[in-house]
CSV table of C-alpha atoms in Angstrom, one decimal:
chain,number,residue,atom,x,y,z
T,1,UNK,CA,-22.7,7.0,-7.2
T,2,UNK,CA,-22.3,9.1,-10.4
T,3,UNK,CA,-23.5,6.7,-13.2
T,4,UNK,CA,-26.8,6.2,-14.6
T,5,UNK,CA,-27.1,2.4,-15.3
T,6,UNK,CA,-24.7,-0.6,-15.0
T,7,UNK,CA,-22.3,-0.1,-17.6
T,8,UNK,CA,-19.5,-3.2,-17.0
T,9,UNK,CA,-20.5,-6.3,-18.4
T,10,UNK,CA,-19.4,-8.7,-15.6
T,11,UNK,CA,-20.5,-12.3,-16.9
T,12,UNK,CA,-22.9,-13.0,-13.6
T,13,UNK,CA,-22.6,-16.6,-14.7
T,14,UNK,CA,-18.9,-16.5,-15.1
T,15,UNK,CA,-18.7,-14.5,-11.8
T,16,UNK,CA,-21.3,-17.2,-9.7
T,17,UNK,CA,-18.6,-20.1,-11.4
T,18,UNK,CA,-15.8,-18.1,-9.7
T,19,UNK,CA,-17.6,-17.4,-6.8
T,20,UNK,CA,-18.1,-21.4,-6.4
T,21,UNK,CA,-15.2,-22.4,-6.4
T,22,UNK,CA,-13.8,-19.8,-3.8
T,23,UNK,CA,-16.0,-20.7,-1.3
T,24,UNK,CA,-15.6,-24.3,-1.9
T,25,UNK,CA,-11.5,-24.1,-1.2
T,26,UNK,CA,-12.2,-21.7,2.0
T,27,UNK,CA,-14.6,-24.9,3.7
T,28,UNK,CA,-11.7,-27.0,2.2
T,29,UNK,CA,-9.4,-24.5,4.0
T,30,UNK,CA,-11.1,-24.7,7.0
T,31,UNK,CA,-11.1,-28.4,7.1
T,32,UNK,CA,-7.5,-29.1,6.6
T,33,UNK,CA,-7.3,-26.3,9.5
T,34,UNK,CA,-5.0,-24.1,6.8
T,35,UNK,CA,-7.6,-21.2,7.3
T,36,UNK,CA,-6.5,-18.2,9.1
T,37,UNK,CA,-9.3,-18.4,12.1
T,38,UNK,CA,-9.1,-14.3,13.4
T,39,UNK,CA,-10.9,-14.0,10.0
T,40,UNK,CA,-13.1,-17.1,8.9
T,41,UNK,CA,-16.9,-15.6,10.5
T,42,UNK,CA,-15.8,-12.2,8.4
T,43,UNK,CA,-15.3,-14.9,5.4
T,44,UNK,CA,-18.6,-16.5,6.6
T,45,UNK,CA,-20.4,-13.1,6.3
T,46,UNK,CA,-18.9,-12.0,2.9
T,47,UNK,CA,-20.0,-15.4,1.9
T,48,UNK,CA,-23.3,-14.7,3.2
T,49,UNK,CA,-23.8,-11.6,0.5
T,50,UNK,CA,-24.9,-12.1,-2.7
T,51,UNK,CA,-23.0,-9.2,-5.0
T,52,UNK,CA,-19.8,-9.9,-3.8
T,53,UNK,CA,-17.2,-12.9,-2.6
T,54,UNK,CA,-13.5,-13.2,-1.6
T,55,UNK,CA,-10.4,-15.2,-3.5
T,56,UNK,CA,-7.8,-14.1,-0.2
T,57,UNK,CA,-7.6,-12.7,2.6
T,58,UNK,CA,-5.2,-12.4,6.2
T,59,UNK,CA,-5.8,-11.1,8.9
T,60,UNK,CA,-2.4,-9.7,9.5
T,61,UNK,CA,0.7,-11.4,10.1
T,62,UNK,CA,4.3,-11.3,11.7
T,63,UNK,CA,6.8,-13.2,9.0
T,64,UNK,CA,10.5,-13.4,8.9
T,65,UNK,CA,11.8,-13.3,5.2
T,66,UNK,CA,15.2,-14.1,4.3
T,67,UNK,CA,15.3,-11.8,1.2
T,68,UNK,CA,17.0,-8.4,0.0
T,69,UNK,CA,14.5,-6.5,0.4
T,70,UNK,CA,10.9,-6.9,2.3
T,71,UNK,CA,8.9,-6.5,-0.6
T,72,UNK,CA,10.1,-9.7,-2.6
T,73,UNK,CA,8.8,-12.7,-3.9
T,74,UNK,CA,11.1,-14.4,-5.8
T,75,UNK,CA,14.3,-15.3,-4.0
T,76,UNK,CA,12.5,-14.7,-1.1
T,77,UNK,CA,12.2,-17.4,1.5
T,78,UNK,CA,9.5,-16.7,4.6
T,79,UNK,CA,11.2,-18.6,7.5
T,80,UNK,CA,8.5,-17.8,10.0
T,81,UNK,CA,4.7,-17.1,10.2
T,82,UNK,CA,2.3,-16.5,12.4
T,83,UNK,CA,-0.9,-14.9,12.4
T,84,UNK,CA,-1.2,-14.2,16.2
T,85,UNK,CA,1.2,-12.3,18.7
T,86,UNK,CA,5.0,-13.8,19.0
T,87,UNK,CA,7.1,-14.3,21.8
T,88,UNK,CA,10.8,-13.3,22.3
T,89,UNK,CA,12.3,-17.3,22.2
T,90,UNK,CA,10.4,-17.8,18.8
T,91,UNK,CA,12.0,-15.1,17.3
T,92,UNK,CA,15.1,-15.9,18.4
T,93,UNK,CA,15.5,-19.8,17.5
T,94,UNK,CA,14.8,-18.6,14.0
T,95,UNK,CA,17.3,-15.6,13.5
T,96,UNK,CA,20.1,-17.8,14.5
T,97,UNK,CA,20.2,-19.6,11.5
T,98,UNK,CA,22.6,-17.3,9.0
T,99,UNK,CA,20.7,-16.2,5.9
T,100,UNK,CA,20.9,-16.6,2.5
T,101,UNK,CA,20.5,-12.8,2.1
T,102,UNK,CA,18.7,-10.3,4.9
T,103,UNK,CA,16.9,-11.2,8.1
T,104,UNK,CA,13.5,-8.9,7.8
T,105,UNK,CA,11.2,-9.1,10.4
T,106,UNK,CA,7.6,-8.2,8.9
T,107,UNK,CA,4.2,-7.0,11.2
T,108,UNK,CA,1.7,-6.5,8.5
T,109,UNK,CA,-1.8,-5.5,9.0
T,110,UNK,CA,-4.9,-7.5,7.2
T,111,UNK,CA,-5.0,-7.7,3.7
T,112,UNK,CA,-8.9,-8.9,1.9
T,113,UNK,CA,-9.6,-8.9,-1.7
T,114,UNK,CA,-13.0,-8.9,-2.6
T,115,UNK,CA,-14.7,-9.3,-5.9
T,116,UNK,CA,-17.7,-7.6,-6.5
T,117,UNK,CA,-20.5,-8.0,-9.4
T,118,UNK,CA,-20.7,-4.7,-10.0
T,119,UNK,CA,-19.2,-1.2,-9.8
T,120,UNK,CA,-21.3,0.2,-7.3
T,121,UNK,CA,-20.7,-3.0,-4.6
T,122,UNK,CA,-17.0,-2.2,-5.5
T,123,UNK,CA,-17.9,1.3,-4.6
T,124,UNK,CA,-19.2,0.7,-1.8
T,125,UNK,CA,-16.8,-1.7,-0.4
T,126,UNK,CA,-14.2,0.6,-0.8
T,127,UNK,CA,-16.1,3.6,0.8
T,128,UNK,CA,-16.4,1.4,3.9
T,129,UNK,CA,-12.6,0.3,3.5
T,130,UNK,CA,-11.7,4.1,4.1
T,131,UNK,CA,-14.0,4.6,7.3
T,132,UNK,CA,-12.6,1.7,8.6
T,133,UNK,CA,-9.0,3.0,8.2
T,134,UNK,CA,-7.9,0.6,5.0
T,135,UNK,CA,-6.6,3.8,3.4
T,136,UNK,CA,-4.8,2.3,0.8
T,137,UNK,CA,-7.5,-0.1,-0.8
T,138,UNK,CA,-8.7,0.6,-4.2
T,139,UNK,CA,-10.4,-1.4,-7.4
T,140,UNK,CA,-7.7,-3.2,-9.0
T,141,UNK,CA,-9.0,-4.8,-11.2
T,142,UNK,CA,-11.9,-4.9,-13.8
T,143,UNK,CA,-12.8,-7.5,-16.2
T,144,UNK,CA,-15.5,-9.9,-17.3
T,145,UNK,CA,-15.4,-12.1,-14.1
T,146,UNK,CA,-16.1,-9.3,-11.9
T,147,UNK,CA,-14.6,-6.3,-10.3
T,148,UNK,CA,-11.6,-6.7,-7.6
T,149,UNK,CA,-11.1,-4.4,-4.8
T,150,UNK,CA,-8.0,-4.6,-2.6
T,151,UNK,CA,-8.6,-3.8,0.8
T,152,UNK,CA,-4.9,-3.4,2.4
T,153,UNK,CA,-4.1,-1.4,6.2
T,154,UNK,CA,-1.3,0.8,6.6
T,155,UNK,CA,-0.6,-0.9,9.6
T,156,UNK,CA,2.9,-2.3,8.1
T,157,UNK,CA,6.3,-2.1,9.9
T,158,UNK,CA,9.3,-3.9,8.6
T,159,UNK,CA,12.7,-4.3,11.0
T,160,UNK,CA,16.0,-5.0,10.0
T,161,UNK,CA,17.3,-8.3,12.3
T,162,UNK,CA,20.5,-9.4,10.2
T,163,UNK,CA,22.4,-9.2,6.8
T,164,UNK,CA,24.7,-12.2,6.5
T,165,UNK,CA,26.9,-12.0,9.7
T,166,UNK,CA,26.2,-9.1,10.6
T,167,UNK,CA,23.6,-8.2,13.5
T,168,UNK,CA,21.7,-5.2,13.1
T,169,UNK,CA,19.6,-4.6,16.7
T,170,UNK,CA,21.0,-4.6,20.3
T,171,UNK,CA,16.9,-5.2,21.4
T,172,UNK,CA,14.9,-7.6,20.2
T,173,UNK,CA,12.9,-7.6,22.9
T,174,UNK,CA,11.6,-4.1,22.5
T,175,UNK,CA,11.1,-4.8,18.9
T,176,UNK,CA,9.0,-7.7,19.5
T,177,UNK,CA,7.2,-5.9,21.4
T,178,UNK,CA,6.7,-3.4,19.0
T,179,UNK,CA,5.9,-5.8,16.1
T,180,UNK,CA,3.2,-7.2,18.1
T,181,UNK,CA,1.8,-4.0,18.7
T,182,UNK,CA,1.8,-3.1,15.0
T,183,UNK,CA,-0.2,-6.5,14.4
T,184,UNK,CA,-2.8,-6.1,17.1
T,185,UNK,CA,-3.2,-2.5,15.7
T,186,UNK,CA,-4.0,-4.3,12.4
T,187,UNK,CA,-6.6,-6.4,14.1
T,188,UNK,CA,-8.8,-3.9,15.4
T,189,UNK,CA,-9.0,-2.4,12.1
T,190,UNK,CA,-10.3,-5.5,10.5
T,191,UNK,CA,-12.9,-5.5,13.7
T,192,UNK,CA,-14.2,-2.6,12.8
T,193,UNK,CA,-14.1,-3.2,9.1
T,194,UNK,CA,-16.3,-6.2,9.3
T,195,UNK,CA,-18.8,-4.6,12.1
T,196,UNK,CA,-19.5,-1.5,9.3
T,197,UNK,CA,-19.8,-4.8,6.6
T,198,UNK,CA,-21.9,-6.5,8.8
T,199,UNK,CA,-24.4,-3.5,8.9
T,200,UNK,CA,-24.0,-2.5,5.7
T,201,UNK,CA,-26.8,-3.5,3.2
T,202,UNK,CA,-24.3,-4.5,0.2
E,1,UNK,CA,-12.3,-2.7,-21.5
E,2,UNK,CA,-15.6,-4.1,-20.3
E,3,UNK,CA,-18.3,-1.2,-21.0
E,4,UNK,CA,-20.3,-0.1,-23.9
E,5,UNK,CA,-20.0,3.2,-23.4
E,6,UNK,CA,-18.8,6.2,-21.0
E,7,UNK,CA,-20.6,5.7,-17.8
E,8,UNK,CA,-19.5,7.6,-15.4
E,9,UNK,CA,-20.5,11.7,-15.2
E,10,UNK,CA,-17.7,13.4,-14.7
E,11,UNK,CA,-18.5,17.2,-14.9
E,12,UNK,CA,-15.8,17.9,-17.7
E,13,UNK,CA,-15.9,21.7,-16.5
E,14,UNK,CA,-15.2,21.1,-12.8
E,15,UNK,CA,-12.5,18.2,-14.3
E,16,UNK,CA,-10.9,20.8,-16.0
E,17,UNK,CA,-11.0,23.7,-13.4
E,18,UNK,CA,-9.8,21.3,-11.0
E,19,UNK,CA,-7.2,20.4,-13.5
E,20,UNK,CA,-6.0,24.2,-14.3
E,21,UNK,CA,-6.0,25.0,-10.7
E,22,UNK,CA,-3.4,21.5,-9.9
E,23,UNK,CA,-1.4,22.9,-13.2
E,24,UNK,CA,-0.8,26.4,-11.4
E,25,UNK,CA,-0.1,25.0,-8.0
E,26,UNK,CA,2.5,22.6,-9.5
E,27,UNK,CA,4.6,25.8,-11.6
E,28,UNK,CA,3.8,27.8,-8.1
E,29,UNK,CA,5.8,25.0,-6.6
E,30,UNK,CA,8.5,24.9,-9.1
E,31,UNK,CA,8.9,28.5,-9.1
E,32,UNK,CA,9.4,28.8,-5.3
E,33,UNK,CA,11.7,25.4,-5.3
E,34,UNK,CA,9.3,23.4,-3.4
E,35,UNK,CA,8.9,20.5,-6.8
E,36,UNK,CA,10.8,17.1,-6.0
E,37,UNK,CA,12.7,17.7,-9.1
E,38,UNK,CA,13.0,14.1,-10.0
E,39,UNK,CA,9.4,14.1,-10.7
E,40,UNK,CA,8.9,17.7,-12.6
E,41,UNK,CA,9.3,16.1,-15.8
E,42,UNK,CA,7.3,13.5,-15.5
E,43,UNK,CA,4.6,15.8,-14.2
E,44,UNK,CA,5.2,18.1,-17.0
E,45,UNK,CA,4.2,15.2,-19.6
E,46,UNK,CA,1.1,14.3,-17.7
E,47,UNK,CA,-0.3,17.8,-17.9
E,48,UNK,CA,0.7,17.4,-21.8
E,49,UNK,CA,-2.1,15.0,-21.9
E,50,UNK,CA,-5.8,15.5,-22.6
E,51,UNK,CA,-7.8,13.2,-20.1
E,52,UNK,CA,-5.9,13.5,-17.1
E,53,UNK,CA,-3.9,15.3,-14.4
E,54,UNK,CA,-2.0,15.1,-11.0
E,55,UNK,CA,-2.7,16.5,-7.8
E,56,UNK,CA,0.1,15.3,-6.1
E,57,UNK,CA,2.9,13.1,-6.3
E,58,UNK,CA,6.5,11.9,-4.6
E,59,UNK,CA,9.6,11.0,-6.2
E,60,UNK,CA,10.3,8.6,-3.1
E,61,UNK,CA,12.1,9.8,-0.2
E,62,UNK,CA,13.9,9.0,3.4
E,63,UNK,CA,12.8,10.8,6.2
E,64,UNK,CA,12.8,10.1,9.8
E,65,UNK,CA,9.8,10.3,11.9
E,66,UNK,CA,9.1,11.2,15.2
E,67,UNK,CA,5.9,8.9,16.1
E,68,UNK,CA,4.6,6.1,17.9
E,69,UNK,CA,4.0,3.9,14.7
E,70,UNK,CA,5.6,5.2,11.1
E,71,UNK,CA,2.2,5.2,9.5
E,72,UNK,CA,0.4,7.6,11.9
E,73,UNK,CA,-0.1,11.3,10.5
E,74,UNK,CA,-1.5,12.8,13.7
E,75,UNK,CA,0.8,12.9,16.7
E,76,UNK,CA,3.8,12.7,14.0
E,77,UNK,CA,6.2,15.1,13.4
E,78,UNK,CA,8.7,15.0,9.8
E,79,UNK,CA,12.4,15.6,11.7
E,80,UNK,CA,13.7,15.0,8.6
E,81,UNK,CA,12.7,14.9,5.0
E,82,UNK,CA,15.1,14.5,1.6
E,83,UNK,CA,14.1,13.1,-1.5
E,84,UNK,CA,17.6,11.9,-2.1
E,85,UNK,CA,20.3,9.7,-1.0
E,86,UNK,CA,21.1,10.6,2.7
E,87,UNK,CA,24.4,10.3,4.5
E,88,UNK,CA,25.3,8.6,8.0
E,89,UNK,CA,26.6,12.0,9.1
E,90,UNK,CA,22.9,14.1,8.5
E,91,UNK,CA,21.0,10.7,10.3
E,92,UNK,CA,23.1,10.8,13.4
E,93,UNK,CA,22.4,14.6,13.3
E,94,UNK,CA,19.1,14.4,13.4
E,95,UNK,CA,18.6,11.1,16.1
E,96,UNK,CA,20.8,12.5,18.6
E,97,UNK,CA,17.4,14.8,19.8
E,98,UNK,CA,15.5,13.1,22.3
E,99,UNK,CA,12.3,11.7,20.5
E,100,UNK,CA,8.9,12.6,21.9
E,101,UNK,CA,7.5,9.0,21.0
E,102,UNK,CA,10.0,7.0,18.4
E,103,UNK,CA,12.3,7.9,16.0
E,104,UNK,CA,11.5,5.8,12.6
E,105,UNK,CA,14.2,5.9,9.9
E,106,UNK,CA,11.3,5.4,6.1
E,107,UNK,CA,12.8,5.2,2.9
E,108,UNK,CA,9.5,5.0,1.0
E,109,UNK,CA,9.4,4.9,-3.0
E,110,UNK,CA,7.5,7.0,-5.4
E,111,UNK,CA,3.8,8.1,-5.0
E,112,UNK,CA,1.3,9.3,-8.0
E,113,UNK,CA,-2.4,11.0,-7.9
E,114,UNK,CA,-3.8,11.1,-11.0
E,115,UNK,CA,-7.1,12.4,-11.6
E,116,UNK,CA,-8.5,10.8,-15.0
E,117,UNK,CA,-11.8,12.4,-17.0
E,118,UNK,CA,-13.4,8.8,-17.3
E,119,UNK,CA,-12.7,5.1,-16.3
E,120,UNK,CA,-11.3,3.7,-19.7
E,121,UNK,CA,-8.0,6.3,-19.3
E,122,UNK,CA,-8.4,5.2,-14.8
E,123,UNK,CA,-7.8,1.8,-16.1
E,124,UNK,CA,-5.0,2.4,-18.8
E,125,UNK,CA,-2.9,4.1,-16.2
E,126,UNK,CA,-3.7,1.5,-13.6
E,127,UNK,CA,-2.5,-1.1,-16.2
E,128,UNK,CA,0.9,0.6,-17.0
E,129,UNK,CA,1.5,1.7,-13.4
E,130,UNK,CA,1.1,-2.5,-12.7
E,131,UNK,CA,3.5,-3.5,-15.8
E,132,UNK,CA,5.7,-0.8,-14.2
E,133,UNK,CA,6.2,-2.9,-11.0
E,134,UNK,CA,3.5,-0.4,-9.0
E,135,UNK,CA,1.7,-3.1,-7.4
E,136,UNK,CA,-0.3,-1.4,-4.6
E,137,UNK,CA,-2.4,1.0,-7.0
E,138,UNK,CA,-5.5,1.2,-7.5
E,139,UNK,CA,-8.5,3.5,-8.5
E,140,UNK,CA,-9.4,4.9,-4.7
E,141,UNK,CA,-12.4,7.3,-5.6
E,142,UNK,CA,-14.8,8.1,-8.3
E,143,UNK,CA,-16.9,11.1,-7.9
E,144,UNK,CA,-18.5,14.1,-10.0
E,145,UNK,CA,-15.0,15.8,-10.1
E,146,UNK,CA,-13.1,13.1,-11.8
E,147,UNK,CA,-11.6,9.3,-11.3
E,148,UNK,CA,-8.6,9.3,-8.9
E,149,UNK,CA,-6.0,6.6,-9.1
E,150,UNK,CA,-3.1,6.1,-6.5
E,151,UNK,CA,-0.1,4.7,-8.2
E,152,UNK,CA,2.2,3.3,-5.1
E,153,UNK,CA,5.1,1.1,-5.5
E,154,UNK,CA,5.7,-1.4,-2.3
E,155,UNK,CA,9.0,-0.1,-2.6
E,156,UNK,CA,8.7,0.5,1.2
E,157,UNK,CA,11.2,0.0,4.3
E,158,UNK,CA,11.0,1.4,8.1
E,159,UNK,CA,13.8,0.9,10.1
E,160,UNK,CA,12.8,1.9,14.2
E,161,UNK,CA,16.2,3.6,15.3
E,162,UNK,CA,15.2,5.2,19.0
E,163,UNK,CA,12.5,4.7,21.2
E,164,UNK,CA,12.6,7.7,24.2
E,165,UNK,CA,16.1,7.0,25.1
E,166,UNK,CA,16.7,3.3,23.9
E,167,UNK,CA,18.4,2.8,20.9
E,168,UNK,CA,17.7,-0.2,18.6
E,169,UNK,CA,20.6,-0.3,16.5
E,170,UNK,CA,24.4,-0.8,16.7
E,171,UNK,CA,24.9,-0.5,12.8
E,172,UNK,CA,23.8,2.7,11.6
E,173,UNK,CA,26.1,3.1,8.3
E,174,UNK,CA,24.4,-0.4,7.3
E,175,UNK,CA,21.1,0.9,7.8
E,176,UNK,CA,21.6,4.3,6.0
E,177,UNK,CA,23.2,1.8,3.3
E,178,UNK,CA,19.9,-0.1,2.9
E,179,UNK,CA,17.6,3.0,3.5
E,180,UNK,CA,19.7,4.3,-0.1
E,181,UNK,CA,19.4,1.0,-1.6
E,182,UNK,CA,15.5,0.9,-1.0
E,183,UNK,CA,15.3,4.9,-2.5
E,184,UNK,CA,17.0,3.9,-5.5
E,185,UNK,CA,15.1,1.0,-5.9
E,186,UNK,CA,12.3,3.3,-5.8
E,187,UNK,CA,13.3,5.8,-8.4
E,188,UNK,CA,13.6,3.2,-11.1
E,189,UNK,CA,10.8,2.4,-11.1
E,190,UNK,CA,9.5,5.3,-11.4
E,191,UNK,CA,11.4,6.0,-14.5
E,192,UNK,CA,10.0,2.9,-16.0
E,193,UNK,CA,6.6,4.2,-15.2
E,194,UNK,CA,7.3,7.6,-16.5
E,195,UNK,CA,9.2,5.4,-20.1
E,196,UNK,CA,6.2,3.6,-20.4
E,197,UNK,CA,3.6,6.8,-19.8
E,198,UNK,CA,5.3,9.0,-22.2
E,199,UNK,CA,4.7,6.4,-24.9
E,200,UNK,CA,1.1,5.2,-24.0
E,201,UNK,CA,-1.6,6.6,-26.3
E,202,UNK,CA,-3.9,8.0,-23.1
């Protein structure tokens, strides 16, 4: 690292505060079985540092949005979710139903933002983001409650099912195949992502 | 901002070797007709700035890709590449070949490098580039050369079209339709970005 002394003033006690309450709504998200289990030990092991925490975090999902385009959120409606593989008949039951606007089917890989005390955990969160093959993350954020790094995978494919009446793939089986590929792609990043955290003395 | 004072040592000579040596590349690549010309003069005003630079950059674009998964760079081959609105007639051209793996249809929106001198001017651009709907960016190294920030809008669609010699879609015209919608998309918000850059005080 290229600085001399730690020059953001993150409010530790601020930060602790926020880092609290995190980790008390992911054991309350465990409990009401809302947690997303392919990633809750990597949660117990971020947990288990003391310069950094996490607010969210997925372990990759395949969605179907009814929406105009993928990237939406408002006027955006997911109509499916699941963090695991999907079968054929899932898929299907749910793209019957006509659509408000377009029928995307989503595989997206794991997504983890982590917040970090100081510039050099961000640092080095992020260095071990890129080994892992998280090529997009990057710091975020900055600010008195502590320093946010976005760890994202590029693992991301996005397929057109329907648009109002109209029907846009003679194969869905192929593509389900596909998106589940793209997902369990995803996964074994985020396996080897929290193996290099595990060892790494952050 | 959160620091007392500049903390980070950049090496303002290498920074602004580094940035004479992007500034002749980029009128090399005007000179030859290799700029995306709906980015030159956006890339004209950031070299009019003092603190920072670009490296590289990408007005968004639609190609089609010749690859297993659309994200892969090795074992991918760029069939096709326009930074423009495409028509039906050059896509069925092009996915009338016989792919090696599959043939991905990506309409993918505007990409930025910049390369900043210190962290206060990182941040600024990471806080227009997010008021700018670029919602994916993010500081993604920091090193004796300079502060680089990726500025990526999620502007982002694949569409898988042919896999060996199974096609996946019985609406092509739709697609190519959508692929436009998502470049446009794209480009405006890139114009917002470069609106909101020309006028920031970096």
């Amino acid at each position: 690292m290229m600085y001399k002394e730690p020059c953001f003033i993150v409010d530790q006690s601020r930060w602790l505060k926020r880092r609290e309450e995190a980790y008390r709504r992911f054991l309350e998200d465990i409990e009401i079985g809302y947690a997303d289990k392919d990633i809750v030990d990597f949660i117990k092991h971020i947990f288990a540092k003391e310069k950094i925490f996490t607010t969210s975090s997925c372990s990759g999902r395949i969605t179907i949005v009814d929406a105009l385009y993928p990237w939406l959120r408002e006027e955006s409606y997911i109509v499916f979710k699941k963090h695991e593989p999907v079968s054929v008949d899932e898929i299907i039951v749910v793209i019957q139903q006509q659509p408000l606007h377009r029928l995307w089917l989503i595989s997206s890989g794991p997504i983890v933002h982590f917040v970090a005390v100081n510039l050099d955990t961000a640092y080095r969160i992020l260095q071990i983001a890129r080994e892992s093959g998280f090529k997009h993350s990057g710091i975020i954020s900055m600010s008195i409650d502590g320093i946010v790094v976005e760890i994202i995978s590029g693992t991301w494919t996005s397929f057109l099912l329907r648009d109002g009446d109209v029907w846009f793939t003679n194969n869905i089986d192929k593509i389900v195949a596909v998106a589940n590929e793209v997902l369990i792609e995803g996964k074994k990043r985020l396996e080897k992502l929290f193996k290099l955290f595990k060892d790494a003395d952050i």
